[in-house]
Amino acid sequence: ALLEGLKRKKKAAKVGFEWPDASGALDKLEEETGELRAEARATPRDPDRVRDEVGDLLFTAVNVARLLGVDPESALKAANRKFRRRFGHVETRLRENGRGPADSNLGEMEALWQEAKAAERRGGPR
């Protein structure tokens, strides 16, 4: 789906349906985020409208990536690897104390996540 979105945006750009730079696309991303927030807060929540807004957000993010010269598929794969690595750190640290994520809380896991991020910045595992 990411690649299809990229293909569609490239096709539209060829005929001039294009932001002049990434700034316009980033503004659109903020707009889509706001629309998603509104749908997520709605009572009752309409799952179809939420799905549509998530789709719009993802489609716009693909366009931001394209305008910045980033392959969205590669970027998402890298983000998935980073998440696995960092959450793996969280699980390892909890296991060292004889626990697992289900025995923890969000605050503790977030602190361990930040620990993993800091280690990466210092040149730790990537």
mmCIF file of N, CA and C in Angstrom:
data_model
loop_
_atom_site.group_PDB
_atom_site.id
_atom_site.type_symbol
_atom_site.label_atom_id
_atom_site.label_comp_id
_atom_site.label_asym_id
_atom_site.label_seq_id
_atom_site.Cartn_x
_atom_site.Cartn_y
_atom_site.Cartn_z
ATOM 1 N N ALA A 1 0.823 -1.198 0.000
ATOM 2 C CA ALA A 1 0.000 0.000 0.000
ATOM 3 C C ALA A 1 0.867 1.262 0.000
ATOM 4 N N LEU A 2 1.996 1.220 0.726
ATOM 5 C CA LEU A 2 2.900 2.378 0.703
ATOM 6 C C LEU A 2 3.416 2.632 -0.710
ATOM 7 N N LEU A 3 3.804 1.561 -1.373
ATOM 8 C CA LEU A 3 4.336 1.707 -2.726
ATOM 9 C C LEU A 3 3.262 2.173 -3.701
ATOM 10 N N GLU A 4 2.031 1.702 -3.523
ATOM 11 C CA GLU A 4 0.942 2.162 -4.378
ATOM 12 C C GLU A 4 0.699 3.650 -4.170
ATOM 13 N N GLY A 5 0.695 4.088 -2.922
ATOM 14 C CA GLY A 5 0.525 5.508 -2.629
ATOM 15 C C GLY A 5 1.627 6.344 -3.258
ATOM 16 N N LEU A 6 2.843 5.844 -3.174
ATOM 17 C CA LEU A 6 3.978 6.548 -3.771
ATOM 18 C C LEU A 6 3.795 6.660 -5.285
ATOM 19 N N LYS A 7 3.390 5.583 -5.906
ATOM 20 C CA LYS A 7 3.177 5.570 -7.358
ATOM 21 C C LYS A 7 2.091 6.579 -7.750
ATOM 22 N N ARG A 8 0.995 6.608 -6.990
ATOM 23 C CA ARG A 8 -0.097 7.534 -7.304
ATOM 24 C C ARG A 8 0.326 8.992 -7.143
ATOM 25 N N LYS A 9 1.113 9.278 -6.111
ATOM 26 C CA LYS A 9 1.567 10.655 -5.902
ATOM 27 C C LYS A 9 2.561 11.078 -6.988
ATOM 28 N N LYS A 10 3.418 10.166 -7.407
ATOM 29 C CA LYS A 10 4.353 10.489 -8.490
ATOM 30 C C LYS A 10 3.590 10.807 -9.772
ATOM 31 N N LYS A 11 2.554 10.024 -10.049
ATOM 32 C CA LYS A 11 1.753 10.240 -11.249
ATOM 33 C C LYS A 11 1.058 11.607 -11.185
ATOM 34 N N ALA A 12 0.488 11.937 -10.044
ATOM 35 C CA ALA A 12 -0.181 13.227 -9.880
ATOM 36 C C ALA A 12 0.816 14.379 -9.999
ATOM 37 N N ALA A 13 2.021 14.182 -9.471
ATOM 38 C CA ALA A 13 3.039 15.229 -9.529
ATOM 39 C C ALA A 13 3.439 15.530 -10.977
ATOM 40 N N LYS A 14 3.451 14.505 -11.809
ATOM 41 C CA LYS A 14 3.834 14.699 -13.217
ATOM 42 C C LYS A 14 2.910 15.666 -13.949
ATOM 43 N N VAL A 15 1.666 15.773 -13.497
ATOM 44 C CA VAL A 15 0.727 16.671 -14.156
ATOM 45 C C VAL A 15 0.505 17.955 -13.347
ATOM 46 N N GLY A 16 1.386 18.197 -12.365
ATOM 47 C CA GLY A 16 1.348 19.452 -11.631
ATOM 48 C C GLY A 16 0.536 19.458 -10.354
ATOM 49 N N PHE A 17 -0.070 18.329 -9.982
ATOM 50 C CA PHE A 17 -0.818 18.255 -8.722
ATOM 51 C C PHE A 17 0.188 17.930 -7.635
ATOM 52 N N GLU A 18 0.845 18.975 -7.144
ATOM 53 C CA GLU A 18 2.045 18.799 -6.325
ATOM 54 C C GLU A 18 2.281 20.011 -5.440
ATOM 55 N N TRP A 19 2.754 19.774 -4.232
ATOM 56 C CA TRP A 19 3.205 20.873 -3.386
ATOM 57 C C TRP A 19 4.546 21.357 -3.949
ATOM 58 N N PRO A 20 4.852 22.634 -3.816
ATOM 59 C CA PRO A 20 6.155 23.110 -4.317
ATOM 60 C C PRO A 20 7.336 22.549 -3.522
ATOM 61 N N ASP A 21 7.078 22.186 -2.255
ATOM 62 C CA ASP A 21 8.127 21.589 -1.427
ATOM 63 C C ASP A 21 7.465 20.804 -0.296
ATOM 64 N N ALA A 22 8.272 20.228 0.551
ATOM 65 C CA ALA A 22 7.743 19.378 1.620
ATOM 66 C C ALA A 22 6.942 20.165 2.660
ATOM 67 N N SER A 23 7.152 21.468 2.738
ATOM 68 C CA SER A 23 6.456 22.275 3.738
ATOM 69 C C SER A 23 4.938 22.165 3.604
ATOM 70 N N GLY A 24 4.426 22.248 2.387
ATOM 71 C CA GLY A 24 2.984 22.122 2.172
ATOM 72 C C GLY A 24 2.471 20.751 2.572
ATOM 73 N N ALA A 25 3.243 19.737 2.250
ATOM 74 C CA ALA A 25 2.845 18.367 2.608
ATOM 75 C C ALA A 25 2.883 18.167 4.123
ATOM 76 N N LEU A 26 3.853 18.785 4.785
ATOM 77 C CA LEU A 26 3.907 18.686 6.248
ATOM 78 C C LEU A 26 2.713 19.397 6.884
ATOM 79 N N ASP A 27 2.321 20.535 6.315
ATOM 80 C CA ASP A 27 1.117 21.212 6.800
ATOM 81 C C ASP A 27 -0.107 20.316 6.620
ATOM 82 N N LYS A 28 -0.170 19.653 5.480
ATOM 83 C CA LYS A 28 -1.283 18.736 5.216
ATOM 84 C C LYS A 28 -1.268 17.577 6.215
ATOM 85 N N LEU A 29 -0.073 17.097 6.565
ATOM 86 C CA LEU A 29 0.048 16.020 7.548
ATOM 87 C C LEU A 29 -0.518 16.472 8.900
ATOM 88 N N GLU A 30 -0.229 17.704 9.292
ATOM 89 C CA GLU A 30 -0.791 18.234 10.538
ATOM 90 C C GLU A 30 -2.313 18.329 10.451
ATOM 91 N N GLU A 31 -2.813 18.764 9.297
ATOM 92 C CA GLU A 31 -4.262 18.839 9.104
ATOM 93 C C GLU A 31 -4.896 17.455 9.234
ATOM 94 N N GLU A 32 -4.295 16.470 8.583
ATOM 95 C CA GLU A 32 -4.822 15.102 8.654
ATOM 96 C C GLU A 32 -4.745 14.558 10.071
ATOM 97 N N THR A 33 -3.686 14.894 10.801
ATOM 98 C CA THR A 33 -3.569 14.469 12.198
ATOM 99 C C THR A 33 -4.717 15.054 13.019
ATOM 100 N N GLY A 34 -5.019 16.324 12.797
ATOM 101 C CA GLY A 34 -6.139 16.956 13.504
ATOM 102 C C GLY A 34 -7.468 16.292 13.194
ATOM 103 N N GLU A 35 -7.673 15.950 11.924
ATOM 104 C CA GLU A 35 -8.915 15.278 11.543
ATOM 105 C C GLU A 35 -9.018 13.895 12.186
ATOM 106 N N LEU A 36 -7.897 13.201 12.251
ATOM 107 C CA LEU A 36 -7.897 11.894 12.908
ATOM 108 C C LEU A 36 -8.179 12.035 14.399
ATOM 109 N N ARG A 37 -7.558 13.032 15.030
ATOM 110 C CA ARG A 37 -7.830 13.264 16.458
ATOM 111 C C ARG A 37 -9.324 13.497 16.704
ATOM 112 N N ALA A 38 -9.920 14.303 15.837
ATOM 113 C CA ALA A 38 -11.350 14.609 16.001
ATOM 114 C C ALA A 38 -12.182 13.337 15.880
ATOM 115 N N GLU A 39 -11.885 12.500 14.908
ATOM 116 C CA GLU A 39 -12.645 11.255 14.745
ATOM 117 C C GLU A 39 -12.396 10.289 15.903
ATOM 118 N N ALA A 40 -11.161 10.262 16.396
ATOM 119 C CA ALA A 40 -10.835 9.365 17.508
ATOM 120 C C ALA A 40 -11.549 9.784 18.792
ATOM 121 N N ARG A 41 -11.820 11.081 18.935
ATOM 122 C CA ARG A 41 -12.490 11.598 20.139
ATOM 123 C C ARG A 41 -14.013 11.573 20.031
ATOM 124 N N ALA A 42 -14.524 11.376 18.819
ATOM 125 C CA ALA A 42 -15.972 11.442 18.602
ATOM 126 C C ALA A 42 -16.689 10.379 19.437
ATOM 127 N N THR A 43 -17.871 10.765 19.902
ATOM 128 C CA THR A 43 -18.714 9.832 20.654
ATOM 129 C C THR A 43 -20.081 9.826 20.008
ATOM 130 N N PRO A 44 -20.541 8.729 19.493
ATOM 131 C CA PRO A 44 -19.812 7.465 19.376
ATOM 132 C C PRO A 44 -18.775 7.545 18.254
ATOM 133 N N ARG A 45 -17.757 6.742 18.377
ATOM 134 C CA ARG A 45 -16.697 6.699 17.373
ATOM 135 C C ARG A 45 -17.170 5.860 16.186
ATOM 136 N N ASP A 46 -16.981 6.412 14.998
ATOM 137 C CA ASP A 46 -17.359 5.712 13.772
ATOM 138 C C ASP A 46 -16.111 5.031 13.203
ATOM 139 N N PRO A 47 -16.025 3.708 13.288
ATOM 140 C CA PRO A 47 -14.819 3.004 12.840
ATOM 141 C C PRO A 47 -14.467 3.256 11.375
ATOM 142 N N ASP A 48 -15.476 3.437 10.529
ATOM 143 C CA ASP A 48 -15.205 3.694 9.112
ATOM 144 C C ASP A 48 -14.551 5.065 8.914
ATOM 145 N N ARG A 49 -15.033 6.042 9.643
ATOM 146 C CA ARG A 49 -14.436 7.388 9.519
ATOM 147 C C ARG A 49 -13.026 7.406 10.095
ATOM 148 N N VAL A 50 -12.812 6.700 11.194
ATOM 149 C CA VAL A 50 -11.466 6.607 11.773
ATOM 150 C C VAL A 50 -10.528 5.942 10.765
ATOM 151 N N ARG A 51 -10.969 4.831 10.163
ATOM 152 C CA ARG A 51 -10.155 4.139 9.163
ATOM 153 C C ARG A 51 -9.809 5.067 7.994
ATOM 154 N N ASP A 52 -10.809 5.833 7.532
ATOM 155 C CA ASP A 52 -10.562 6.760 6.429
ATOM 156 C C ASP A 52 -9.523 7.808 6.808
ATOM 157 N N GLU A 53 -9.608 8.322 8.012
ATOM 158 C CA GLU A 53 -8.646 9.353 8.442
ATOM 159 C C GLU A 53 -7.256 8.760 8.639
ATOM 160 N N VAL A 54 -7.168 7.547 9.157
ATOM 161 C CA VAL A 54 -5.862 6.884 9.262
ATOM 162 C C VAL A 54 -5.266 6.717 7.862
ATOM 163 N N GLY A 55 -6.094 6.293 6.919
ATOM 164 C CA GLY A 55 -5.629 6.147 5.547
ATOM 165 C C GLY A 55 -5.131 7.461 4.967
ATOM 166 N N ASP A 56 -5.880 8.547 5.194
ATOM 167 C CA ASP A 56 -5.452 9.861 4.697
ATOM 168 C C ASP A 56 -4.123 10.270 5.318
ATOM 169 N N LEU A 57 -3.971 9.998 6.607
ATOM 170 C CA LEU A 57 -2.726 10.336 7.295
ATOM 171 C C LEU A 57 -1.550 9.563 6.692
ATOM 172 N N LEU A 58 -1.737 8.266 6.479
ATOM 173 C CA LEU A 58 -0.662 7.452 5.912
ATOM 174 C C LEU A 58 -0.337 7.882 4.487
ATOM 175 N N PHE A 59 -1.360 8.162 3.697
ATOM 176 C CA PHE A 59 -1.145 8.593 2.318
ATOM 177 C C PHE A 59 -0.352 9.908 2.288
ATOM 178 N N THR A 60 -0.718 10.818 3.170
ATOM 179 C CA THR A 60 -0.005 12.092 3.241
ATOM 180 C C THR A 60 1.426 11.892 3.724
ATOM 181 N N ALA A 61 1.636 10.978 4.666
ATOM 182 C CA ALA A 61 2.999 10.702 5.137
ATOM 183 C C ALA A 61 3.867 10.154 4.005
ATOM 184 N N VAL A 62 3.276 9.335 3.141
ATOM 185 C CA VAL A 62 4.017 8.834 1.976
ATOM 186 C C VAL A 62 4.449 10.009 1.100
ATOM 187 N N ASN A 63 3.568 10.956 0.917
ATOM 188 C CA ASN A 63 3.908 12.114 0.090
ATOM 189 C C ASN A 63 4.997 12.962 0.734
ATOM 190 N N VAL A 64 4.943 13.130 2.043
ATOM 191 C CA VAL A 64 6.008 13.862 2.748
ATOM 192 C C VAL A 64 7.345 13.174 2.507
ATOM 193 N N ALA A 65 7.362 11.870 2.664
ATOM 194 C CA ALA A 65 8.598 11.116 2.440
ATOM 195 C C ALA A 65 9.109 11.335 1.026
ATOM 196 N N ARG A 66 8.213 11.225 0.061
ATOM 197 C CA ARG A 66 8.607 11.396 -1.337
ATOM 198 C C ARG A 66 9.218 12.773 -1.575
ATOM 199 N N LEU A 67 8.567 13.799 -1.056
ATOM 200 C CA LEU A 67 9.059 15.166 -1.257
ATOM 201 C C LEU A 67 10.396 15.422 -0.567
ATOM 202 N N LEU A 68 10.681 14.639 0.457
ATOM 203 C CA LEU A 68 11.966 14.767 1.159
ATOM 204 C C LEU A 68 13.014 13.806 0.607
ATOM 205 N N GLY A 69 12.655 13.061 -0.433
ATOM 206 C CA GLY A 69 13.604 12.159 -1.057
ATOM 207 C C GLY A 69 13.842 10.877 -0.288
ATOM 208 N N VAL A 70 12.835 10.472 0.495
ATOM 209 C CA VAL A 70 12.950 9.270 1.315
ATOM 210 C C VAL A 70 12.006 8.207 0.765
ATOM 211 N N ASP A 71 12.493 6.989 0.596
ATOM 212 C CA ASP A 71 11.635 5.889 0.192
ATOM 213 C C ASP A 71 10.789 5.483 1.403
ATOM 214 N N PRO A 72 9.465 5.632 1.328
ATOM 215 C CA PRO A 72 8.639 5.351 2.507
ATOM 216 C C PRO A 72 8.698 3.891 2.950
ATOM 217 N N GLU A 73 8.832 2.973 2.013
ATOM 218 C CA GLU A 73 8.904 1.556 2.374
ATOM 219 C C GLU A 73 10.161 1.277 3.191
ATOM 220 N N SER A 74 11.284 1.789 2.729
ATOM 221 C CA SER A 74 12.547 1.603 3.462
ATOM 222 C C SER A 74 12.509 2.289 4.821
ATOM 223 N N ALA A 75 11.894 3.470 4.855
ATOM 224 C CA ALA A 75 11.799 4.203 6.113
ATOM 225 C C ALA A 75 10.967 3.438 7.135
ATOM 226 N N LEU A 76 9.847 2.859 6.690
ATOM 227 C CA LEU A 76 9.002 2.108 7.616
ATOM 228 C C LEU A 76 9.687 0.824 8.059
ATOM 229 N N LYS A 77 10.399 0.172 7.158
ATOM 230 C CA LYS A 77 11.140 -1.026 7.548
ATOM 231 C C LYS A 77 12.188 -0.684 8.601
ATOM 232 N N ALA A 78 12.877 0.437 8.417
ATOM 233 C CA ALA A 78 13.878 0.866 9.397
ATOM 234 C C ALA A 78 13.218 1.196 10.737
ATOM 235 N N ALA A 79 12.052 1.825 10.691
ATOM 236 C CA ALA A 79 11.336 2.147 11.929
ATOM 237 C C ALA A 79 10.885 0.869 12.640
ATOM 238 N N ASN A 80 10.468 -0.136 11.859
ATOM 239 C CA ASN A 80 10.092 -1.420 12.465
ATOM 240 C C ASN A 80 11.284 -2.076 13.156
ATOM 241 N N ARG A 81 12.455 -2.029 12.498
ATOM 242 C CA ARG A 81 13.670 -2.598 13.114
ATOM 243 C C ARG A 81 14.021 -1.855 14.393
ATOM 244 N N LYS A 82 13.926 -0.540 14.346
ATOM 245 C CA LYS A 82 14.238 0.277 15.523
ATOM 246 C C LYS A 82 13.277 -0.058 16.666
ATOM 247 N N PHE A 83 11.992 -0.206 16.344
ATOM 248 C CA PHE A 83 11.025 -0.552 17.373
ATOM 249 C C PHE A 83 11.358 -1.912 17.979
ATOM 250 N N ARG A 84 11.627 -2.905 17.132
ATOM 251 C CA ARG A 84 11.967 -4.249 17.641
ATOM 252 C C ARG A 84 13.175 -4.183 18.565
ATOM 253 N N ARG A 85 14.186 -3.420 18.153
ATOM 254 C CA ARG A 85 15.416 -3.313 18.944
ATOM 255 C C ARG A 85 15.124 -2.661 20.303
ATOM 256 N N ARG A 86 14.409 -1.562 20.268
ATOM 257 C CA ARG A 86 14.143 -0.836 21.520
ATOM 258 C C ARG A 86 13.195 -1.600 22.435
ATOM 259 N N PHE A 87 12.143 -2.196 21.869
ATOM 260 C CA PHE A 87 11.232 -2.960 22.716
ATOM 261 C C PHE A 87 11.928 -4.214 23.224
ATOM 262 N N GLY A 88 12.835 -4.765 22.420
ATOM 263 C CA GLY A 88 13.639 -5.900 22.881
ATOM 264 C C GLY A 88 14.456 -5.525 24.103
ATOM 265 N N HIS A 89 14.980 -4.290 24.101
ATOM 266 C CA HIS A 89 15.722 -3.793 25.265
ATOM 267 C C HIS A 89 14.801 -3.730 26.489
ATOM 268 N N VAL A 90 13.593 -3.223 26.286
ATOM 269 C CA VAL A 90 12.623 -3.144 27.377
ATOM 270 C C VAL A 90 12.367 -4.545 27.944
ATOM 271 N N GLU A 91 12.114 -5.497 27.062
ATOM 272 C CA GLU A 91 11.839 -6.869 27.508
ATOM 273 C C GLU A 91 13.035 -7.476 28.226
ATOM 274 N N THR A 92 14.225 -7.247 27.693
ATOM 275 C CA THR A 92 15.440 -7.794 28.316
ATOM 276 C C THR A 92 15.640 -7.233 29.710
ATOM 277 N N ARG A 93 15.505 -5.929 29.844
ATOM 278 C CA ARG A 93 15.718 -5.301 31.158
ATOM 279 C C ARG A 93 14.676 -5.774 32.174
ATOM 280 N N LEU A 94 13.443 -5.927 31.724
ATOM 281 C CA LEU A 94 12.420 -6.437 32.637
ATOM 282 C C LEU A 94 12.724 -7.880 33.025
ATOM 283 N N ARG A 95 13.137 -8.687 32.055
ATOM 284 C CA ARG A 95 13.468 -10.094 32.310
ATOM 285 C C ARG A 95 14.610 -10.208 33.312
ATOM 286 N N GLU A 96 15.558 -9.282 33.270
ATOM 287 C CA GLU A 96 16.672 -9.285 34.229
ATOM 288 C C GLU A 96 16.165 -9.198 35.663
ATOM 289 N N ASN A 97 14.984 -8.632 35.828
ATOM 290 C CA ASN A 97 14.363 -8.518 37.150
ATOM 291 C C ASN A 97 13.268 -9.554 37.352
ATOM 292 N N GLY A 98 13.258 -10.584 36.499
ATOM 293 C CA GLY A 98 12.301 -11.660 36.646
ATOM 294 C C GLY A 98 10.883 -11.280 36.289
ATOM 295 N N ARG A 99 10.743 -10.293 35.407
ATOM 296 C CA ARG A 99 9.408 -9.814 35.047
ATOM 297 C C ARG A 99 9.279 -9.729 33.536
ATOM 298 N N GLY A 100 8.081 -9.426 33.090
ATOM 299 C CA GLY A 100 7.800 -9.211 31.680
ATOM 300 C C GLY A 100 6.977 -7.952 31.520
ATOM 301 N N PRO A 101 6.693 -7.561 30.306
ATOM 302 C CA PRO A 101 5.896 -6.349 30.087
ATOM 303 C C PRO A 101 4.536 -6.374 30.786
ATOM 304 N N ALA A 102 3.911 -7.533 30.844
ATOM 305 C CA ALA A 102 2.603 -7.628 31.505
ATOM 306 C C ALA A 102 2.701 -7.349 33.003
ATOM 307 N N ASP A 103 3.913 -7.497 33.565
ATOM 308 C CA ASP A 103 4.129 -7.244 34.994
ATOM 309 C C ASP A 103 4.606 -5.824 35.254
ATOM 310 N N SER A 104 4.679 -5.031 34.228
ATOM 311 C CA SER A 104 5.210 -3.676 34.322
ATOM 312 C C SER A 104 4.082 -2.672 34.103
ATOM 313 N N ASN A 105 4.467 -1.407 33.981
ATOM 314 C CA ASN A 105 3.488 -0.368 33.656
ATOM 315 C C ASN A 105 4.085 0.541 32.583
ATOM 316 N N LEU A 106 3.259 1.361 32.026
ATOM 317 C CA LEU A 106 3.697 2.217 30.924
ATOM 318 C C LEU A 106 4.851 3.130 31.332
ATOM 319 N N GLY A 107 4.811 3.676 32.516
ATOM 320 C CA GLY A 107 5.883 4.565 32.976
ATOM 321 C C GLY A 107 7.233 3.869 33.023
ATOM 322 N N GLU A 108 7.254 2.674 33.577
ATOM 323 C CA GLU A 108 8.495 1.920 33.668
ATOM 324 C C GLU A 108 8.999 1.531 32.278
ATOM 325 N N MET A 109 8.081 1.067 31.429
ATOM 326 C CA MET A 109 8.499 0.667 30.083
ATOM 327 C C MET A 109 8.980 1.869 29.274
ATOM 328 N N GLU A 110 8.351 3.019 29.452
ATOM 329 C CA GLU A 110 8.793 4.228 28.754
ATOM 330 C C GLU A 110 10.196 4.620 29.213
ATOM 331 N N ALA A 111 10.470 4.498 30.493
ATOM 332 C CA ALA A 111 11.812 4.812 31.002
ATOM 333 C C ALA A 111 12.847 3.876 30.386
ATOM 334 N N LEU A 112 12.522 2.613 30.262
ATOM 335 C CA LEU A 112 13.448 1.658 29.641
ATOM 336 C C LEU A 112 13.595 1.937 28.150
ATOM 337 N N TRP A 113 12.520 2.360 27.513
ATOM 338 C CA TRP A 113 12.568 2.748 26.092
ATOM 339 C C TRP A 113 13.537 3.919 25.923
ATOM 340 N N GLN A 114 13.415 4.914 26.787
ATOM 341 C CA GLN A 114 14.307 6.079 26.724
ATOM 342 C C GLN A 114 15.754 5.666 26.988
ATOM 343 N N GLU A 115 15.947 4.697 27.842
ATOM 344 C CA GLU A 115 17.276 4.151 28.112
ATOM 345 C C GLU A 115 17.858 3.552 26.824
ATOM 346 N N ALA A 116 17.041 2.806 26.094
ATOM 347 C CA ALA A 116 17.482 2.211 24.827
ATOM 348 C C ALA A 116 17.832 3.300 23.818
ATOM 349 N N LYS A 117 17.006 4.338 23.736
ATOM 350 C CA LYS A 117 17.278 5.453 22.817
ATOM 351 C C LYS A 117 18.599 6.129 23.165
ATOM 352 N N ALA A 118 18.811 6.364 24.439
ATOM 353 C CA ALA A 118 20.046 7.024 24.878
ATOM 354 C C ALA A 118 21.259 6.163 24.546
ATOM 355 N N ALA A 119 21.149 4.865 24.722
ATOM 356 C CA ALA A 119 22.255 3.966 24.390
ATOM 357 C C ALA A 119 22.560 4.021 22.900
ATOM 358 N N GLU A 120 21.533 4.099 22.075
ATOM 359 C CA GLU A 120 21.745 4.201 20.624
ATOM 360 C C GLU A 120 22.466 5.499 20.269
ATOM 361 N N ARG A 121 22.088 6.586 20.927
ATOM 362 C CA ARG A 121 22.739 7.876 20.658
ATOM 363 C C ARG A 121 24.207 7.860 21.064
ATOM 364 N N ARG A 122 24.523 7.057 22.076
ATOM 365 C CA ARG A 122 25.911 6.948 22.528
ATOM 366 C C ARG A 122 26.701 5.968 21.663
ATOM 367 N N GLY A 123 26.037 5.419 20.642
ATOM 368 C CA GLY A 123 26.733 4.497 19.760
ATOM 369 C C GLY A 123 26.499 3.047 20.057
ATOM 370 N N GLY A 124 25.459 2.761 20.803
ATOM 371 C CA GLY A 124 25.132 1.379 21.125
ATOM 372 C C GLY A 124 24.541 0.655 19.925
ATOM 373 N N PRO A 125 23.910 -0.476 20.148
ATOM 374 C CA PRO A 125 23.344 -1.283 19.054
ATOM 375 C C PRO A 125 22.354 -0.509 18.213
ATOM 376 N N ARG A 126 22.395 -0.740 16.909
ATOM 377 C CA ARG A 126 21.446 -0.115 15.984
ATOM 378 C C ARG A 126 20.815 -1.194 15.228
#
